[in-house]
mmCIF file of C-alpha atoms in Angstrom:
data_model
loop_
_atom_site.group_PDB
_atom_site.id
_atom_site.type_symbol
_atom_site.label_atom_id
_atom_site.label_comp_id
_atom_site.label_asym_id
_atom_site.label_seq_id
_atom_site.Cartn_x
_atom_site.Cartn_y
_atom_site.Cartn_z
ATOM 1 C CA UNK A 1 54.437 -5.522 -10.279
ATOM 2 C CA UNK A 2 51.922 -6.884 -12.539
ATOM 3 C CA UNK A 3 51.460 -10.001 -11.381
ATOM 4 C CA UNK A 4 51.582 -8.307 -8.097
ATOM 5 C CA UNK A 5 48.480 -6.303 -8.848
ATOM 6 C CA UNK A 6 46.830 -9.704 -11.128
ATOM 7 C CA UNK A 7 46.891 -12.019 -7.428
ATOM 8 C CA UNK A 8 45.655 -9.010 -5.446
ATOM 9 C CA UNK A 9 42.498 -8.612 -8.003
ATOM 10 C CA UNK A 10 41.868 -12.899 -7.590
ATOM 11 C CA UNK A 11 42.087 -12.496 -3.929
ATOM 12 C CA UNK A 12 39.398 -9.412 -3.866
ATOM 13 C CA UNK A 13 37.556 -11.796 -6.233
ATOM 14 C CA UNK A 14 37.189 -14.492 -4.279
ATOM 15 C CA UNK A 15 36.959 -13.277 -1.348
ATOM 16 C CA UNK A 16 33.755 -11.457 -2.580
ATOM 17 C CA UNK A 17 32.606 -15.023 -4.175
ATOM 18 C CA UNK A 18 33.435 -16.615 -0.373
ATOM 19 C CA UNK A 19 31.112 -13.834 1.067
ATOM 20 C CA UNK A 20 28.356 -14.111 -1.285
ATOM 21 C CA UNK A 21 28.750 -18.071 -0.764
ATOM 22 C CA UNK A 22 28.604 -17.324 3.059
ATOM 23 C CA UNK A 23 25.245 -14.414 2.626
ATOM 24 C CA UNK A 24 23.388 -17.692 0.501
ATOM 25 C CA UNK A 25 24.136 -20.209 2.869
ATOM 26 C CA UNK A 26 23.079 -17.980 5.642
ATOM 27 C CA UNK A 27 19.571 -17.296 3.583
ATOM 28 C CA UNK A 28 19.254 -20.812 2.705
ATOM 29 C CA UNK A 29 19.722 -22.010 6.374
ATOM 30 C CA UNK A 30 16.851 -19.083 7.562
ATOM 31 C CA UNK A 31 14.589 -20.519 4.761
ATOM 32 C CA UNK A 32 15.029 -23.787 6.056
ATOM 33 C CA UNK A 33 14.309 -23.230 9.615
ATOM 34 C CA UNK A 34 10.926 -20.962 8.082
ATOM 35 C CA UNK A 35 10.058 -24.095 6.070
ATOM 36 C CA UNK A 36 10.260 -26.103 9.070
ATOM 37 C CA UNK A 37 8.217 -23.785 11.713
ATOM 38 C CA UNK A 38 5.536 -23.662 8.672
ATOM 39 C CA UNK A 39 5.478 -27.275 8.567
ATOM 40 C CA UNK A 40 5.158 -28.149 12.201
ATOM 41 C CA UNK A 41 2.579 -25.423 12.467
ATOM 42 C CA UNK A 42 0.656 -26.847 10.043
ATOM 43 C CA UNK A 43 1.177 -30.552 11.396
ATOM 44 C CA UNK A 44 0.175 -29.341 15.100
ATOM 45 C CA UNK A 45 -2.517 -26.919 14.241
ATOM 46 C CA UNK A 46 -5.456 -26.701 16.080
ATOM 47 C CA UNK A 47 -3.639 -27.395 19.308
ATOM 48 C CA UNK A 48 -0.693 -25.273 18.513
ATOM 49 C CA UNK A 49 -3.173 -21.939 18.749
ATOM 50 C CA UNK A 50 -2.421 -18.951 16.778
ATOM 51 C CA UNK A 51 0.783 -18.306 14.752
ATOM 52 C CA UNK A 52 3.193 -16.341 16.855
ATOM 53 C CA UNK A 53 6.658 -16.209 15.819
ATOM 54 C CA UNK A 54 9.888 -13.756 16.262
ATOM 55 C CA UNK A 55 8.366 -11.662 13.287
ATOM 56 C CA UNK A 56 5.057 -10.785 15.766
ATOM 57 C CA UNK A 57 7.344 -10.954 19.232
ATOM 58 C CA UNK A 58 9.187 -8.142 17.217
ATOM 59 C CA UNK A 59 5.853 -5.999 16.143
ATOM 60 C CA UNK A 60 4.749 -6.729 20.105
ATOM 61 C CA UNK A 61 8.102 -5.222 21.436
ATOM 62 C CA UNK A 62 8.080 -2.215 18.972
ATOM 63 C CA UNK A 63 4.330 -1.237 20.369
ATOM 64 C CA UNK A 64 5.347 -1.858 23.600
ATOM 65 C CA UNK A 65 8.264 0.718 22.715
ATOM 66 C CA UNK A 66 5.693 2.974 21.494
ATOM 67 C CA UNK A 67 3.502 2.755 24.288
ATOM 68 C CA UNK A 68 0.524 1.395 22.611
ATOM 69 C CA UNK A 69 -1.082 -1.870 21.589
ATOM 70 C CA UNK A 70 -2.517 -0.887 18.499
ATOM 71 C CA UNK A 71 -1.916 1.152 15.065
ATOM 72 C CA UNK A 72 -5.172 1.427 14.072
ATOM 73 C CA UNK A 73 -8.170 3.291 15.011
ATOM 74 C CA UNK A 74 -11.540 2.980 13.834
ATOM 75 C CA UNK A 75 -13.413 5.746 12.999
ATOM 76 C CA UNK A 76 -16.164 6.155 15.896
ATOM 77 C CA UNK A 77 -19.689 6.209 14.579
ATOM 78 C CA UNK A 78 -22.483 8.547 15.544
ATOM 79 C CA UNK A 79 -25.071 8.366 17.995
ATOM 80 C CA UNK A 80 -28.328 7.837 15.009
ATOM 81 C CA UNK A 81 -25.443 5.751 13.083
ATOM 82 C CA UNK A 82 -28.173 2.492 14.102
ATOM 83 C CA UNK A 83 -30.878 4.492 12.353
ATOM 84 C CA UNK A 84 -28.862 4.515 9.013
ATOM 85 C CA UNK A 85 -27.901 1.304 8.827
ATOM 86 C CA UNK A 86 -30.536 -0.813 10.034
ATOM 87 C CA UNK A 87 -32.324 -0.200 6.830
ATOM 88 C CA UNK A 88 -30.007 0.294 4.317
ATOM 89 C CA UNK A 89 -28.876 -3.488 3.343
ATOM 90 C CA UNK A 90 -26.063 -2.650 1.451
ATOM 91 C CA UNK A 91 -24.518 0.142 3.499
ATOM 92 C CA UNK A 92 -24.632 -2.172 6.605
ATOM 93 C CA UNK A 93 -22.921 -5.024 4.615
ATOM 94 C CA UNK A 94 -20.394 -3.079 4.199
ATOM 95 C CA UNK A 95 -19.861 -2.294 7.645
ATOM 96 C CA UNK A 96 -19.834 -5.601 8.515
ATOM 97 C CA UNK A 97 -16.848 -5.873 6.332
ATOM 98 C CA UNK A 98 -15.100 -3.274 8.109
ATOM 99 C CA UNK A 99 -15.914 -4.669 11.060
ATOM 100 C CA UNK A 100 -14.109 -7.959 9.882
ATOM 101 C CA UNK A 101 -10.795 -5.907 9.800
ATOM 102 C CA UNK A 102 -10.190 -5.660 14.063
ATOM 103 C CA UNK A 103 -9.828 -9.484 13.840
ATOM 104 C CA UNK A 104 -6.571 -9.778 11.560
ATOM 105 C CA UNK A 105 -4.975 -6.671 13.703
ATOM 106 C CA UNK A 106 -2.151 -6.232 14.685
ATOM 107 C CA UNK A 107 -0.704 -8.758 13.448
ATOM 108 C CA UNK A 108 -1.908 -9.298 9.626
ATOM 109 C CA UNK A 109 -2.525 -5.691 8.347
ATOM 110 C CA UNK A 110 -2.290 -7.347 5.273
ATOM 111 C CA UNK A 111 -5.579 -9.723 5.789
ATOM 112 C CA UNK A 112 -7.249 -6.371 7.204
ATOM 113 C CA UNK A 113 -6.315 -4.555 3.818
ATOM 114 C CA UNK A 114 -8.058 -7.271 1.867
ATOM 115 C CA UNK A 115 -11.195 -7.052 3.606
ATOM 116 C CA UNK A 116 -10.724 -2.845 3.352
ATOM 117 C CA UNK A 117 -10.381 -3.006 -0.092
ATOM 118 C CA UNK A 118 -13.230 -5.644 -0.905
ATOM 119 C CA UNK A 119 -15.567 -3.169 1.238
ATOM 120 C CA UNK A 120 -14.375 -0.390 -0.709
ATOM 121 C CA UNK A 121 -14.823 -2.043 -3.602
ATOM 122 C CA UNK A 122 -18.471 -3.081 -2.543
ATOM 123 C CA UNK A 123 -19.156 0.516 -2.036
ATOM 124 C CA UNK A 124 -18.123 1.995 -4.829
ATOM 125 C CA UNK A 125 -19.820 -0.465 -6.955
ATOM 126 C CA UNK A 126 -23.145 0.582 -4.772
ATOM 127 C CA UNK A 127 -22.461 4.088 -5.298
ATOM 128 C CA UNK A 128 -21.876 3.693 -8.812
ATOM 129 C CA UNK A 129 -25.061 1.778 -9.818
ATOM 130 C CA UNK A 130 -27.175 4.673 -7.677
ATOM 131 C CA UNK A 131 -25.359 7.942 -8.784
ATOM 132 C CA UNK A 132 -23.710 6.704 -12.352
ATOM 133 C CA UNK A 133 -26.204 3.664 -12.935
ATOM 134 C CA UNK A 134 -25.403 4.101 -17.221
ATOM 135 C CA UNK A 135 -21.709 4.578 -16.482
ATOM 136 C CA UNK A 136 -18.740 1.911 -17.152
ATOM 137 C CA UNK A 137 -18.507 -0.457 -14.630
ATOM 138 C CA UNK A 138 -14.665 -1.114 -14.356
ATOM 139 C CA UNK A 139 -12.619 -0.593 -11.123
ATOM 140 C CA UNK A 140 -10.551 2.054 -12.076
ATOM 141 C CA UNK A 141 -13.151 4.637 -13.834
ATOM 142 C CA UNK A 142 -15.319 4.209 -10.686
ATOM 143 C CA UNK A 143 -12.022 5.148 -8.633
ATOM 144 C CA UNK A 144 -11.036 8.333 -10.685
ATOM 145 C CA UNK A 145 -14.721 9.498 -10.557
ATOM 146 C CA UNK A 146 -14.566 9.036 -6.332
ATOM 147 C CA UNK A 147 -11.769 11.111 -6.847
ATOM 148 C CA UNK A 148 -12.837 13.995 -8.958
ATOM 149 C CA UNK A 149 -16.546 13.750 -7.457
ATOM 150 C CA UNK A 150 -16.511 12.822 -3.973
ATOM 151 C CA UNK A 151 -13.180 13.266 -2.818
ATOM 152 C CA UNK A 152 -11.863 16.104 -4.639
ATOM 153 C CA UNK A 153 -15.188 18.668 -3.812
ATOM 154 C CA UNK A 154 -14.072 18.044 0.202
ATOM 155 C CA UNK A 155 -10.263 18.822 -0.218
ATOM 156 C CA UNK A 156 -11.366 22.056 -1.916
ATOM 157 C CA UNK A 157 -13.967 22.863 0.783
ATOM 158 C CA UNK A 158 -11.879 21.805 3.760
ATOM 159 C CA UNK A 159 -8.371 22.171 4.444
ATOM 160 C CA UNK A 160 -8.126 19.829 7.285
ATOM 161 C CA UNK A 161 -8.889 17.031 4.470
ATOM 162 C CA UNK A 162 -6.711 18.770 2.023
ATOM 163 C CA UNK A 163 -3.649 18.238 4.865
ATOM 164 C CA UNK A 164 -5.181 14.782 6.351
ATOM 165 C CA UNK A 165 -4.220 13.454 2.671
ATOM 166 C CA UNK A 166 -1.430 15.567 1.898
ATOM 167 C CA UNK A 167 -0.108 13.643 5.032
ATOM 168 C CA UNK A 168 -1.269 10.299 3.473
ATOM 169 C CA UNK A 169 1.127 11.682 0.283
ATOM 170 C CA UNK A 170 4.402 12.626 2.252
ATOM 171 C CA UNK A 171 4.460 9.858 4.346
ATOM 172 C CA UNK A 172 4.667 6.915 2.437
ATOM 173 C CA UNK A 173 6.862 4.266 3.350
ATOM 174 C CA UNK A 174 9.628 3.196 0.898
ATOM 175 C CA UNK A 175 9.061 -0.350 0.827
ATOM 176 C CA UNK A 176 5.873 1.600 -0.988
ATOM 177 C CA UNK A 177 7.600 3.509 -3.008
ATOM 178 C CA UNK A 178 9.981 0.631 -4.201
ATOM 179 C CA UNK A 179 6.497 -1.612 -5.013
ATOM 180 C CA UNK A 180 5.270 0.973 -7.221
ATOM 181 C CA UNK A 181 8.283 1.563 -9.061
ATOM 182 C CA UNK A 182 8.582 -1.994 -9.893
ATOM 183 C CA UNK A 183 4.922 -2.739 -10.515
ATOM 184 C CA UNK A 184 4.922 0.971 -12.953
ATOM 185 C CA UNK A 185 7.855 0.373 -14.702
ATOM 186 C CA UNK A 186 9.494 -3.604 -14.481
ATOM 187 C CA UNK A 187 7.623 -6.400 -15.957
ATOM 188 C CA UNK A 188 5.644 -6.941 -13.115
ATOM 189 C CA UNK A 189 1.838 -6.131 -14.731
ATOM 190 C CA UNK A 190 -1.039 -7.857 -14.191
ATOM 191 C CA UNK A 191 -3.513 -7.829 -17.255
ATOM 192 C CA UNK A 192 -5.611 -10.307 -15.002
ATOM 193 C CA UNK A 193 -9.024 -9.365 -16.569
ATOM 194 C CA UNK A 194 -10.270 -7.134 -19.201
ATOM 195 C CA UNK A 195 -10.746 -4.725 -16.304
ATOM 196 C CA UNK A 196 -7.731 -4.771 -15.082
ATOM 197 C CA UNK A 197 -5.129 -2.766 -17.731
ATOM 198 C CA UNK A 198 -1.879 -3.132 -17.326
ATOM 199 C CA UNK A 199 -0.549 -1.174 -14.565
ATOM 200 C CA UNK A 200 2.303 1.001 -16.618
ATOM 201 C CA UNK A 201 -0.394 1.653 -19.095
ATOM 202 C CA UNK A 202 -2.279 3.717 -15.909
ATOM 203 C CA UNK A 203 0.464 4.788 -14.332
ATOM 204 C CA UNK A 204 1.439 6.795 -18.087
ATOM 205 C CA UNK A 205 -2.364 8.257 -18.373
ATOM 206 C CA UNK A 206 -1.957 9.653 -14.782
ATOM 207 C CA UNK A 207 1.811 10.505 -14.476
ATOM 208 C CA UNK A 208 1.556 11.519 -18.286
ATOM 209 C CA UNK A 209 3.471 9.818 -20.733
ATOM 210 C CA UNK A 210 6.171 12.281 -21.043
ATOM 211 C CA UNK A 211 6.921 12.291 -17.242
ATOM 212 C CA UNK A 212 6.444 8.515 -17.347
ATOM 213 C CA UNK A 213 8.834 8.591 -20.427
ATOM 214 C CA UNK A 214 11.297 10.688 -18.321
ATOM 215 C CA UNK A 215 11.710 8.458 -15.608
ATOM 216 C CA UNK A 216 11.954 5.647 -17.573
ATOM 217 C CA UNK A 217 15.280 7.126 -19.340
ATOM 218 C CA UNK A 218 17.100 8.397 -16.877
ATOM 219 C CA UNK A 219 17.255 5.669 -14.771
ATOM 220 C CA UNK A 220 17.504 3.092 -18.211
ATOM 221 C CA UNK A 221 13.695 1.257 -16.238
ATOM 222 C CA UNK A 222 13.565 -1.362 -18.395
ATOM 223 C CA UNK A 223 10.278 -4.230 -18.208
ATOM 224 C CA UNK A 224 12.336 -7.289 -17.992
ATOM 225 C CA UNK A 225 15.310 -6.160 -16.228
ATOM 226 C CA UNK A 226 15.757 -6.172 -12.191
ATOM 227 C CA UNK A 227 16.881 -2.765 -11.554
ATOM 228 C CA UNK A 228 19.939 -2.584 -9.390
ATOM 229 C CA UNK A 229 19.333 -1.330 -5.342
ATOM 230 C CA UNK A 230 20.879 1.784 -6.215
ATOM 231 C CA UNK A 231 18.696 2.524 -9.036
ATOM 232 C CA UNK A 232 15.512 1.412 -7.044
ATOM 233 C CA UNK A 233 16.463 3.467 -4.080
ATOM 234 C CA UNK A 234 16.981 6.757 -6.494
ATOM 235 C CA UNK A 235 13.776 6.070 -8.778
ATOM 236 C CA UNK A 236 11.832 5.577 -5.751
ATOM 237 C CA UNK A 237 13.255 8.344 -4.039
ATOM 238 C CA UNK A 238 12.047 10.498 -7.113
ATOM 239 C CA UNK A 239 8.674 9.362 -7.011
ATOM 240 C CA UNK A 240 8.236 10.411 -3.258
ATOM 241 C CA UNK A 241 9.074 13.839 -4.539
ATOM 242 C CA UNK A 242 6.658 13.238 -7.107
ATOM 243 C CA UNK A 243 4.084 12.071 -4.884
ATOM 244 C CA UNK A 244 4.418 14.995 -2.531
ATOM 245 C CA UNK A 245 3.887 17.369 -5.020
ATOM 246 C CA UNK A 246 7.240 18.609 -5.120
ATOM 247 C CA UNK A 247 8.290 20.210 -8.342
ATOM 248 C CA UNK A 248 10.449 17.889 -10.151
ATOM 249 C CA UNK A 249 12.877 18.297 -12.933
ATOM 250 C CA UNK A 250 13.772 14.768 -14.714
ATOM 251 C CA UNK A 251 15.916 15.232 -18.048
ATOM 252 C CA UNK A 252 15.590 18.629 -18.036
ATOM 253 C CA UNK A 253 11.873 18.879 -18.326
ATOM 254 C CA UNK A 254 9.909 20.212 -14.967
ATOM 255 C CA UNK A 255 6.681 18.854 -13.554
ATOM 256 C CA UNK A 256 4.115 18.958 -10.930
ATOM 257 C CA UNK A 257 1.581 16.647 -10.413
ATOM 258 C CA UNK A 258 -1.409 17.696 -8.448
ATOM 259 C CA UNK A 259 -3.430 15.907 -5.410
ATOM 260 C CA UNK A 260 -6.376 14.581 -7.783
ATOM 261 C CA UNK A 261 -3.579 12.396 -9.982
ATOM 262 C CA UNK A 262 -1.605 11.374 -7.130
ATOM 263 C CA UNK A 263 -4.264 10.605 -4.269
ATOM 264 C CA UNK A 264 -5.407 8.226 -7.938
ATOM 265 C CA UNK A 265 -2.014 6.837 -8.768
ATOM 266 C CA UNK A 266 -2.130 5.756 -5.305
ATOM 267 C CA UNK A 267 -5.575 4.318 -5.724
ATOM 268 C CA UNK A 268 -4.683 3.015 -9.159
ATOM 269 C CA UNK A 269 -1.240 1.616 -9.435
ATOM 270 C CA UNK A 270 -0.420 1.190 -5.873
ATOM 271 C CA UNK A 271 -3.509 -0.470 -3.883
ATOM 272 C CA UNK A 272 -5.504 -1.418 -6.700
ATOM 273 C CA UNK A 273 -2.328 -3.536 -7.922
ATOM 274 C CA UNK A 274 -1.481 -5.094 -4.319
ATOM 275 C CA UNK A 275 -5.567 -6.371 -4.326
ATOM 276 C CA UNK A 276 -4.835 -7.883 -7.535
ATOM 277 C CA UNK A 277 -1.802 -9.704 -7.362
ATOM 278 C CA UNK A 278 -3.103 -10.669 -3.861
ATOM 279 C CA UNK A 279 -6.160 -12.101 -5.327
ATOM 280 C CA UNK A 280 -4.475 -13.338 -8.741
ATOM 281 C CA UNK A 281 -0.803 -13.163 -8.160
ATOM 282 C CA UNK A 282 2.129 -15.105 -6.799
ATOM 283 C CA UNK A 283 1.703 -14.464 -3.511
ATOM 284 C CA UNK A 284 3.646 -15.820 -0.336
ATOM 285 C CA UNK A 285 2.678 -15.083 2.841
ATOM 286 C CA UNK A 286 4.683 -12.013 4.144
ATOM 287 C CA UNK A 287 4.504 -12.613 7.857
ATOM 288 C CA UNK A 288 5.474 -16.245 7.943
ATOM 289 C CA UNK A 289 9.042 -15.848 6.026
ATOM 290 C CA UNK A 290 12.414 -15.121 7.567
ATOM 291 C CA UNK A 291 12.018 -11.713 5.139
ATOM 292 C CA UNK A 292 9.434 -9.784 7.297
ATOM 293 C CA UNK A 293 10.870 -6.668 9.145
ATOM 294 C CA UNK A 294 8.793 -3.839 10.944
ATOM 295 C CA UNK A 295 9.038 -2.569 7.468
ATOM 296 C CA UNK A 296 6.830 -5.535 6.314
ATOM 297 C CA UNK A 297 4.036 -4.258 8.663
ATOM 298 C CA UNK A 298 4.883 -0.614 7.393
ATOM 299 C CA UNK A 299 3.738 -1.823 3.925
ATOM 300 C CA UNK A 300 1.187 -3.229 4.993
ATOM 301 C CA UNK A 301 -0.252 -0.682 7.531
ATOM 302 C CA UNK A 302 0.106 2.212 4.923
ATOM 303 C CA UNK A 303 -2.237 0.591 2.453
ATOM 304 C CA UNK A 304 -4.707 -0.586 4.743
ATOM 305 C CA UNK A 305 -4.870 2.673 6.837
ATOM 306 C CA UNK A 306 -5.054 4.405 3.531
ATOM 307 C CA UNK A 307 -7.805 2.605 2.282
ATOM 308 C CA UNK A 308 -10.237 2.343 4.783
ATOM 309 C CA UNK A 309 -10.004 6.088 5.489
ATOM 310 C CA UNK A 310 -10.928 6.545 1.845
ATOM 311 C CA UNK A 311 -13.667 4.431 1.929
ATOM 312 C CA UNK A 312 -15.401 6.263 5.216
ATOM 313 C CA UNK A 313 -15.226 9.414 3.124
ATOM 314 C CA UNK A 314 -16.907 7.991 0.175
ATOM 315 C CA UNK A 315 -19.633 6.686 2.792
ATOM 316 C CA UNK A 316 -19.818 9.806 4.653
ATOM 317 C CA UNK A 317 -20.180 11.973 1.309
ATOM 318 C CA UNK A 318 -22.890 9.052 0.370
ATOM 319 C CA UNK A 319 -24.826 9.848 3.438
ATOM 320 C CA UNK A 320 -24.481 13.534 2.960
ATOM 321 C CA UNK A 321 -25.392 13.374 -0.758
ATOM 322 C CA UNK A 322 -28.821 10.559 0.302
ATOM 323 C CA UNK A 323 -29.618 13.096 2.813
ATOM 324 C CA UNK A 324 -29.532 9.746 5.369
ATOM 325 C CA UNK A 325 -28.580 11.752 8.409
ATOM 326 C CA UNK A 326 -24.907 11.692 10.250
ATOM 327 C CA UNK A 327 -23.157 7.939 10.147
ATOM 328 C CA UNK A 328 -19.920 9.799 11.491
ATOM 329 C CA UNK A 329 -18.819 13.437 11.269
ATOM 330 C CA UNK A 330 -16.051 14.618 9.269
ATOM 331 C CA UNK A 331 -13.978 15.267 12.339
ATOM 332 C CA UNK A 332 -14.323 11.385 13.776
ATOM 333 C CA UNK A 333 -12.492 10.604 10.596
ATOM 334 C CA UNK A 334 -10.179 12.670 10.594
ATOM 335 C CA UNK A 335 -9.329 12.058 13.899
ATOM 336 C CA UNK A 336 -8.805 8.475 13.452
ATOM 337 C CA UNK A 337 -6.513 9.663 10.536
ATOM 338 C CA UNK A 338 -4.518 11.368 12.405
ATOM 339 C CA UNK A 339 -4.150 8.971 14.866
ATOM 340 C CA UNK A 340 -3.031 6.233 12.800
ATOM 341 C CA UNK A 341 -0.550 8.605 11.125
ATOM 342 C CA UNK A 342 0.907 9.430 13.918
ATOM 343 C CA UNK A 343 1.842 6.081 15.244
ATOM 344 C CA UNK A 344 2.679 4.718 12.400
ATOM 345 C CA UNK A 345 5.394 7.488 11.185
ATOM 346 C CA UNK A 346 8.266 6.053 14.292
ATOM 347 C CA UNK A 347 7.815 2.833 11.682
ATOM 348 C CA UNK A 348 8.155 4.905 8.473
ATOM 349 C CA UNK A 349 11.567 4.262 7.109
ATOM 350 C CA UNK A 350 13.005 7.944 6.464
ATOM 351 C CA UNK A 351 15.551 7.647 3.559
#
């Protein structure tokens, strides 16, 4: 009987080795076709025209599903917006920069976030040296205070903006959720510049340390171990709660973190740390590999659509603030908000 039960455990064992032999050869063989389109793209390129592959045939198909041909929306400007730009340098290099974005879309949301963010960044950096000129200069002080000061004063005044970003907060796509995780808590930091702390070390001042502490134990997070998919899935699962401003309760200890600390962990330790390790990172290109899915565009798409809405609020409480007239009302961004949240949330993974 024993040696009954001894073959039966070899056989289970290698006929788990044959499938994982079988799942590598299949990923090696999808590689090596990718490698291959890349190269004779490359090799045939201008007369080969834009890259179009099964990844963007698929994004095509799923808009066609959806009855659209876009996910975005711009925000529409005012009539006298000519009158405010035109003579404001700055403000209307910026809106070139946003203007820049239409070309990558639809198919790199990921280009379009690049140029959202470097606008945003622009801005910020303009709005800084005007209303904060004495103030420190690094990235993420400048983004807590557009939290607290600009953003903050127009969720308490309006509840349409309260709910436009309490959206933003509830529907945030896992692939998301699963980036954070691993860039908060796995040895995945980027301590590119002296302005750029390490990305657990922000994530603990705006979680808090004991919440960050938490988290860490009971799901044994530790920097230079892969987590298993189960324990992703569950950490990241936690952190949506977290995000939505659910009441938690991790190792016995409750918490509830409000919009101003998650609208800037989202700012802080979820965009700010795709622009860097975009900029300074590895980086492969994540619509020309075999790995892309429509939740590769969902990734994409969330942190792009978040970004550039938060960047027409800081401009339209700039204009409000300079007394420069109307660039776009309240309710044009909102609108295009909505909009984009809308069509993007069929492409939301819900688990």
């Amino acid at each position: 009987f024993e040696s009954y039960i001894t073959h039966k455990r070899i056989r289970t064992v290698v006929k788990t080795l044959q499938h994982i032999k079988m799942v590598m050869a299949e990923k090696n063989n999808r590689e090596l076709l990718w490698t291959e389109k890349r190269i004779a793209y490359n090799n045939t390129w201008p007369e080969a025209g834009k890259w179009y592959s099964d990844v963007q045939q698929m994004l095509d198909e799923w808009l066609k599903e959806q009855g659209i041909t876009q996910i975005f929306e711009p925000v529409k400007l005012s009539e006298g917006a000519k009158d405010i730009l035109f003579p404001n340098a700055k403000l209307n290099k910026v809106f070139s920069g946003i203007v820049d974005i239409y070309d990558e879309l639809p198919y790199r949301p990921d280009e379009g976030f690049d140029i959202a963010w470097r606008s945003l960044e622009i801005f910020m950096n303009h709005h800084r040296s005007i209303a904060w000129p004495k103030d420190n200069d690094r990235a993420t002080h400048i983004m807590l205070r557009t939290v607290k000061e600009l953003i903050m004063p127009l969720i308490n005044k309006d509840l349409r903006v309260k709910e436009m970003w309490e959206r933003f907060l509830s529907e945030i796509p896992i692939s998301v959720l699963r980036f954070a995780i691993m860039r908060c808590f796995i040895h995945h930091d980027l301590a590119i510049t002296d302005k750029a702390e390490k990305v657990s070390e922000r994530a603990k001042d705006i979680l808090t340390k004991e919440l960050y502490a938490d988290i860490k134990a009971k799901y044994e997070l530790e920097e230079t171990v892969k987590p298993s998919a189960d324990v992703l899935r569950r950490s990241s699962l936690l952190l949506q709660k977290i995000l939505r401003g659910e009441k938690v309760t991790v190792n016995n200890n409750e918490y509830t973190i409000d919009i101003e600390k998650r609208l800037l962990f989202m700012l802080s330790c979820v965009l700010y740390t795709y622009r860097c390790e975009r900029f300074h990172g590895d980086y492969f290109s994540p619509f020309k590999s075999d790995m892309a899915t429509l939740n590769t565009y969902a990734f994409s798409y969330y942190l792009l659509t978040f970004s550039y809405v938060y960047l027409w609020m800081l401009i339209y409480q700039f204009c409000e603030w300079q007394n420069l007239g109307e660039i776009c009302s309240l309710a044009n961004i909102l609108a295009a908000a909505g909009t984009m949240q809308e069509r993007m949330r069929p492409m939301i993974e819900k688990k």
